[in-house]
Amino acid sequence: MPEDIDNHPLLQNLNPPQREAVMHTDGPLLILAGAGSGKTTVITRRIAWLIEEKGAHPGSILAMTFTNKAAEEMRDRVAQLVSVPVSQLWVSTFHSFCTRILRREGDRTPVGRDFVIFDPSDQKSLMKQVLSELKMSEKQFHPRRVLEMISDFKNRCLLPEEAVEEALDPWTRRVLDAYALYQKGLRNHRACDFDDLLLYTERLFREDAMQAIYGERFRYLLVDEYQDTNRAQYLLVQHLARRHHNLCVVGDEDQSIYGWRGADIRNILDFQRDFPEAIQIKLEQNYRSSQSILDAASTVIANNAQRLGKTLWTDRGAGEPITFKLSDDGRLEAEWVVSKLQEARRYDPTIKMAVLYRANWQSRQIEEALRAANLPYKLVGGTKFYERQEVKDLLSYLRLISNPYDLQSFRRAVSSPSRGVGPTTLGKIEAAIPENGTALDGVVILLKGGELKGRAGRELHRFVELFYRAVNEATSLGLAGLVRWTLQESGYLQMLEDEGTLEAEGRVRNLEEFLSAASESESLGLRLAEFLDRVTLASDTDQLDQSVELSLMTIHCAKGLEFPIVFLVGMEEEVFPNRQARETDEGLEEERRLFYVAITRAKAKLYLSGARRRRIMGSEVLGMPSRFLRELPSEALETPIRWGTELYQAGQGGWTPERARGGSGASVAMELNRIRSFFDKVRATTEVASEGHSEPALLAVLPSASTQSAAADAWPKGTRIRSPRFGRGVITAATGSGEGLTYTIRFETGEKRIVARFGMLERE
């Protein structure tokens, strides 16, 4: 130990807990690093301390994190702190570490050392071959959905034969068949997918000999963002640490926000159960935010049960209070945000600001308000609303309806969804276009001549009929009605329903938001051509990316970032917390952690906003303010939120907390049900049709709550049931309660989510 410890350069400017964490070298250590507490400084100085003061060889230190950027920053900062070369220091992501191990030890695995790594496109291509060989319909077993399930199995270290106990129904058993053949295909290609890198390495380290070799080599282990580890990563770390127990994990259970992709918060919560001798150090001093922001974050997150507990504090002073604004509707909310952004820019044109939201679809109104005000912005981690694939696909239909001569829109529309029309058929169609004619004319000519046969011929016949009907009905349907009709009749929604993935659900939500945009434009008197002009001009905004002073992003994208001024929009139930997550205690706690992350991105000023009314599927619905607003401490707010009718009352009939809790107001209940069951309807998982409704899914009106009451208690997982529409099935999950009780059920035709009170389900 150096004599003049207080003046040691590696301990300079560190607070007491940070110093303790840096100097602790032997035995397991849990560093609970609160938001903005300087954890990267602690990590890098701890590695440097091991090398400079403990005398550890750089090659005996293994540090793992989750992004290449974080790994590179860590390595560079360590290099500046030590007096020896650090080229042998192992600092990498989990996947890079596993790749490196498999390149050395791959002969012990089914794919050898010289494997290739399949990207998502390669995986999808192989899965299509697998499904074809097994004669599994892609409509029932969408490649992306099957790959999602396989990824989940692999992240839990389960091979096909080991996952049999989870196959409670024929659908999952077929997925396991596909999993087995998919793995065989990877082996034949001498290939790994990303999950295999973890899976095979974890299998290697189960062997005592491998544990002895690498456990001795890596005498010191450090894992960053430990709260984000999944089962495979957890087991990898356990294997490597078994020999010396010199394991340091750094993380914040309050920032565990990736449960939907396999992260298990129990890994960090149970660290001291795994290593009873472990020391726990809390980094609670925040160097980023004002005390009012930290008070809000700490008070809110204290409502979670799954946490070890810490309280953030700062010596930066109380700072600006948090401002909450409730606007009458989503458009006015966006305009208010822009007005505040303009105020800040007038004060300091270079100040960094961010607008955060729960889901990508929420960016649309903010983007439109920013363009109207000619404010530059950068969309982080996503595609601008009108440039998203599903939005451009829908626009191609509308543009072709408006202008049948638009050949580019024809090419896109005819392929979305796929109709078996390849480049050769497209070439024939374009060659058949008569002078001054359209691509649709070319299709008709070829159909009459019998030159388009098979699936392509049948699909193109329907395609032409679709557009002739659309042109004839466009005026009577109105703009929003035309969008609804096109989404349904084109088969685009059916395509997303068949896919059934989280990505597909997000794409449906974006299409729903597009429908709201069309409804707003229709209310302003815009016709189809005028609406398309408006959208086209809105999309031509390349100049808006020249400045990055203002960033728009989801809260997930904002993790690890900080801004002097932060706006968090959409503070309403069903939006934040979102519907799916809030149906379980675990999901609600993760949503609260997400709110905590959003709050702690702000350094100086935090704005929160919501809307009394918001357009959903083109209809204006009443919104219930987010439960998280009630959890904020009143002393941290600029103006205490008044929880009476004044806050909620808006438009016809008003809106009160009593109604929000299920009191009077049938129209309110209907609107909330419309939101709650949106994706259920699109996936055709409710039994609306059996109640005598024949409208398309997007236009269906839910029956009243009295039509069928839900079971008093949810049937347990594994219960076998019968549906009058889908036949026999097995319950794999139950969420919600009362009128919102929803079952996830595996039928032979695929997985469905059914609202119990509509399903007419019978227990077998």
Tab-separated table of C-alpha atoms in Angstrom, residues 343-548:
chain	number	residue	atom	x	y	z
A	343	GLU	CA	-37.226	29.870	-25.260
A	344	ALA	CA	-34.150	27.866	-24.309
A	345	ARG	CA	-32.494	28.466	-27.678
A	346	ARG	CA	-33.037	32.197	-27.418
A	347	TYR	CA	-31.221	32.072	-24.094
A	348	ASP	CA	-28.405	29.821	-25.376
A	349	PRO	CA	-28.390	28.766	-29.071
A	350	THR	CA	-25.865	25.975	-28.386
A	351	ILE	CA	-27.487	24.357	-25.354
A	352	LYS	CA	-28.009	20.593	-25.668
A	353	MET	CA	-31.602	19.399	-25.241
A	354	ALA	CA	-33.508	16.160	-25.682
A	355	VAL	CA	-37.132	15.158	-26.138
A	356	LEU	CA	-37.717	11.648	-24.802
A	357	TYR	CA	-40.691	9.358	-25.280
A	358	ARG	CA	-41.685	5.798	-24.434
A	359	ALA	CA	-42.207	4.516	-27.976
A	360	ASN	CA	-41.119	5.526	-31.469
A	361	TRP	CA	-44.634	6.299	-32.692
A	362	GLN	CA	-44.751	9.300	-30.346
A	363	SER	CA	-42.179	11.219	-32.376
A	364	ARG	CA	-44.629	12.062	-35.173
A	365	GLN	CA	-46.395	15.056	-33.636
A	366	ILE	CA	-43.165	16.380	-32.120
A	367	GLU	CA	-41.419	16.149	-35.492
A	368	GLU	CA	-44.278	17.936	-37.260
A	369	ALA	CA	-44.303	20.752	-34.680
A	370	LEU	CA	-40.517	21.145	-34.987
A	371	ARG	CA	-40.712	21.329	-38.769
A	372	ALA	CA	-43.489	23.904	-38.561
A	373	ALA	CA	-41.249	26.028	-36.327
A	374	ASN	CA	-38.204	25.349	-38.555
A	375	LEU	CA	-36.251	23.996	-35.574
A	376	PRO	CA	-33.418	21.590	-36.470
A	377	TYR	CA	-33.307	18.241	-34.704
A	378	LYS	CA	-31.688	14.835	-34.836
A	379	LEU	CA	-33.649	11.599	-34.436
A	380	VAL	CA	-31.447	9.207	-32.462
A	381	GLY	CA	-31.664	5.443	-32.758
A	382	GLY	CA	-34.540	5.442	-35.191
A	383	THR	CA	-35.892	6.533	-38.542
A	384	LYS	CA	-37.894	9.701	-38.963
A	385	PHE	CA	-41.583	8.972	-38.848
A	386	TYR	CA	-42.453	9.441	-42.513
A	387	GLU	CA	-39.328	7.537	-43.585
A	388	ARG	CA	-40.149	4.343	-41.661
A	389	GLN	CA	-40.614	1.275	-43.813
A	390	GLU	CA	-44.242	0.586	-42.921
A	391	VAL	CA	-45.200	4.249	-43.345
A	392	LYS	CA	-43.531	4.427	-46.765
A	393	ASP	CA	-45.249	1.180	-47.753
A	394	LEU	CA	-48.648	2.628	-46.861
A	395	LEU	CA	-47.808	5.885	-48.618
A	396	SER	CA	-47.018	3.971	-51.811
A	397	TYR	CA	-50.634	2.717	-51.890
A	398	LEU	CA	-52.067	6.167	-51.268
A	399	ARG	CA	-49.811	7.781	-53.867
A	400	LEU	CA	-50.803	5.187	-56.439
A	401	ILE	CA	-54.494	5.766	-55.675
A	402	SER	CA	-53.909	9.491	-56.119
A	403	ASN	CA	-51.687	9.111	-59.196
A	404	PRO	CA	-51.869	5.779	-61.086
A	405	TYR	CA	-48.920	6.898	-63.249
A	406	ASP	CA	-46.528	6.752	-60.263
A	407	LEU	CA	-44.436	3.749	-61.320
A	408	GLN	CA	-42.162	3.899	-58.261
A	409	SER	CA	-45.134	3.663	-55.922
A	410	PHE	CA	-46.520	0.770	-57.962
A	411	ARG	CA	-43.268	-1.154	-57.566
A	412	ARG	CA	-43.284	-0.673	-53.807
A	413	ALA	CA	-46.994	-1.307	-53.241
A	414	VAL	CA	-47.103	-4.485	-55.311
A	415	SER	CA	-44.323	-5.938	-53.147
A	416	SER	CA	-45.770	-4.900	-49.767
A	417	PRO	CA	-46.838	-7.446	-48.716
A	418	SER	CA	-45.131	-9.953	-51.009
A	419	ARG	CA	-47.313	-11.158	-53.858
A	420	GLY	CA	-44.794	-13.372	-55.620
A	421	VAL	CA	-44.010	-10.608	-58.115
A	422	GLY	CA	-40.275	-10.736	-58.826
A	423	PRO	CA	-38.029	-8.654	-61.099
A	424	THR	CA	-38.907	-10.749	-64.165
A	425	THR	CA	-42.652	-10.225	-63.734
A	426	LEU	CA	-42.147	-6.531	-62.996
A	427	GLY	CA	-40.142	-6.241	-66.203
A	428	LYS	CA	-42.978	-7.838	-68.174
A	429	ILE	CA	-45.527	-5.470	-66.630
A	430	GLU	CA	-43.476	-2.373	-67.364
A	431	ALA	CA	-42.838	-3.549	-70.949
A	432	ALA	CA	-46.609	-3.981	-71.413
A	433	ILE	CA	-47.525	-0.448	-70.315
A	434	PRO	CA	-49.259	1.228	-73.281
A	435	GLU	CA	-48.362	4.728	-74.428
A	436	ASN	CA	-49.712	7.223	-71.890
A	437	GLY	CA	-50.846	4.257	-69.791
A	438	THR	CA	-50.160	3.094	-66.257
A	439	ALA	CA	-48.559	0.038	-64.689
A	440	LEU	CA	-52.061	-1.102	-63.748
A	441	ASP	CA	-52.979	-0.984	-67.444
A	442	GLY	CA	-49.942	-3.155	-68.128
A	443	VAL	CA	-51.129	-5.692	-65.571
A	444	VAL	CA	-54.604	-5.814	-67.113
A	445	ILE	CA	-53.157	-6.381	-70.587
A	446	LEU	CA	-51.010	-9.277	-69.371
A	447	LEU	CA	-53.877	-10.808	-67.396
A	448	LYS	CA	-56.183	-10.705	-70.422
A	449	GLY	CA	-53.442	-12.276	-72.538
A	450	GLY	CA	-52.994	-15.100	-70.038
A	451	GLU	CA	-49.339	-14.177	-69.488
A	452	LEU	CA	-49.591	-13.904	-65.697
A	453	LYS	CA	-50.300	-17.248	-64.064
A	454	GLY	CA	-50.020	-19.019	-60.739
A	455	ARG	CA	-49.802	-17.108	-57.490
A	456	ALA	CA	-48.485	-13.943	-59.124
A	457	GLY	CA	-51.408	-13.886	-61.545
A	458	ARG	CA	-54.000	-14.368	-58.826
A	459	GLU	CA	-52.410	-11.768	-56.546
A	460	LEU	CA	-52.054	-9.199	-59.324
A	461	HIS	CA	-55.699	-9.672	-60.274
A	462	ARG	CA	-56.694	-8.858	-56.679
A	463	PHE	CA	-54.224	-5.974	-56.630
A	464	VAL	CA	-55.812	-4.302	-59.671
A	465	GLU	CA	-59.285	-4.836	-58.228
A	466	LEU	CA	-58.129	-3.253	-54.977
A	467	PHE	CA	-57.043	-0.060	-56.689
A	468	TYR	CA	-60.099	0.281	-58.884
A	469	ARG	CA	-62.285	-0.079	-55.773
A	470	ALA	CA	-60.091	2.376	-53.846
A	471	VAL	CA	-60.344	5.029	-56.544
A	472	ASN	CA	-64.122	4.601	-56.699
A	473	GLU	CA	-64.590	4.714	-52.929
A	474	ALA	CA	-61.933	7.275	-51.968
A	475	THR	CA	-64.325	10.211	-51.826
A	476	SER	CA	-67.067	8.452	-49.889
A	477	LEU	CA	-64.643	6.913	-47.385
A	478	GLY	CA	-62.890	10.166	-46.567
A	479	LEU	CA	-59.160	10.435	-45.918
A	480	ALA	CA	-58.982	8.525	-42.624
A	481	GLY	CA	-61.497	5.961	-43.840
A	482	LEU	CA	-59.437	5.375	-46.972
A	483	VAL	CA	-56.325	4.747	-44.871
A	484	ARG	CA	-58.220	2.250	-42.689
A	485	TRP	CA	-59.669	0.533	-45.725
A	486	THR	CA	-56.308	0.318	-47.489
A	487	LEU	CA	-54.549	-1.137	-44.468
A	488	GLN	CA	-57.165	-3.856	-44.200
A	489	GLU	CA	-57.833	-4.665	-47.843
A	490	SER	CA	-54.182	-4.620	-48.933
A	491	GLY	CA	-53.350	-7.432	-46.533
A	492	TYR	CA	-50.671	-5.323	-44.872
A	493	LEU	CA	-52.116	-5.687	-41.380
A	494	GLN	CA	-52.601	-9.409	-41.959
A	495	MET	CA	-48.901	-9.632	-42.824
A	496	LEU	CA	-47.948	-8.014	-39.508
A	497	GLU	CA	-50.418	-10.208	-37.633
A	498	ASP	CA	-48.848	-13.304	-39.164
A	499	GLU	CA	-45.396	-12.099	-38.139
A	500	GLY	CA	-46.516	-11.684	-34.522
A	501	THR	CA	-43.206	-10.229	-33.262
A	502	LEU	CA	-42.465	-7.257	-31.019
A	503	GLU	CA	-41.113	-5.474	-34.080
A	504	ALA	CA	-44.387	-6.087	-35.912
A	505	GLU	CA	-46.343	-4.705	-32.980
A	506	GLY	CA	-44.245	-1.538	-33.096
A	507	ARG	CA	-44.890	-1.221	-36.820
A	508	VAL	CA	-48.636	-1.540	-36.247
A	509	ARG	CA	-48.391	1.231	-33.650
A	510	ASN	CA	-46.687	3.459	-36.217
A	511	LEU	CA	-49.448	2.747	-38.740
A	512	GLU	CA	-51.991	3.609	-36.083
A	513	GLU	CA	-50.212	6.928	-35.598
A	514	PHE	CA	-50.257	7.491	-39.376
A	515	LEU	CA	-54.012	6.960	-39.265
A	516	SER	CA	-54.205	9.636	-36.563
A	517	ALA	CA	-52.228	11.996	-38.811
A	518	ALA	CA	-54.685	11.344	-41.650
A	519	SER	CA	-57.620	11.964	-39.304
A	520	GLU	CA	-56.119	15.268	-38.158
A	521	SER	CA	-55.565	16.350	-41.757
A	522	GLU	CA	-59.120	15.374	-42.678
A	523	SER	CA	-60.427	17.517	-39.807
A	524	LEU	CA	-58.566	20.429	-41.403
A	525	GLY	CA	-60.362	19.810	-44.697
A	526	LEU	CA	-57.395	18.264	-46.547
A	527	ARG	CA	-58.065	15.848	-49.378
A	528	LEU	CA	-55.822	12.933	-50.349
A	529	ALA	CA	-53.596	14.843	-52.790
A	530	GLU	CA	-53.144	17.712	-50.335
A	531	PHE	CA	-52.349	15.305	-47.523
A	532	LEU	CA	-49.714	13.566	-49.662
A	533	ASP	CA	-48.154	16.925	-50.560
A	534	ARG	CA	-47.965	17.797	-46.878
A	535	VAL	CA	-46.314	14.471	-46.013
A	536	THR	CA	-43.864	14.704	-48.926
A	537	LEU	CA	-42.755	18.164	-47.901
A	538	ALA	CA	-42.474	16.983	-44.299
A	539	SER	CA	-40.203	14.133	-45.399
A	540	ASP	CA	-37.855	16.421	-47.334
A	541	THR	CA	-36.015	17.633	-44.227
A	542	ASP	CA	-32.389	16.635	-44.730
A	543	GLN	CA	-31.270	20.085	-43.672
A	544	LEU	CA	-32.701	19.444	-40.221
A	545	ASP	CA	-29.906	16.964	-39.459
A	546	GLN	CA	-27.142	19.563	-39.698
A	547	SER	CA	-27.385	20.425	-36.006
A	548	VAL	CA	-27.434	18.090	-33.017
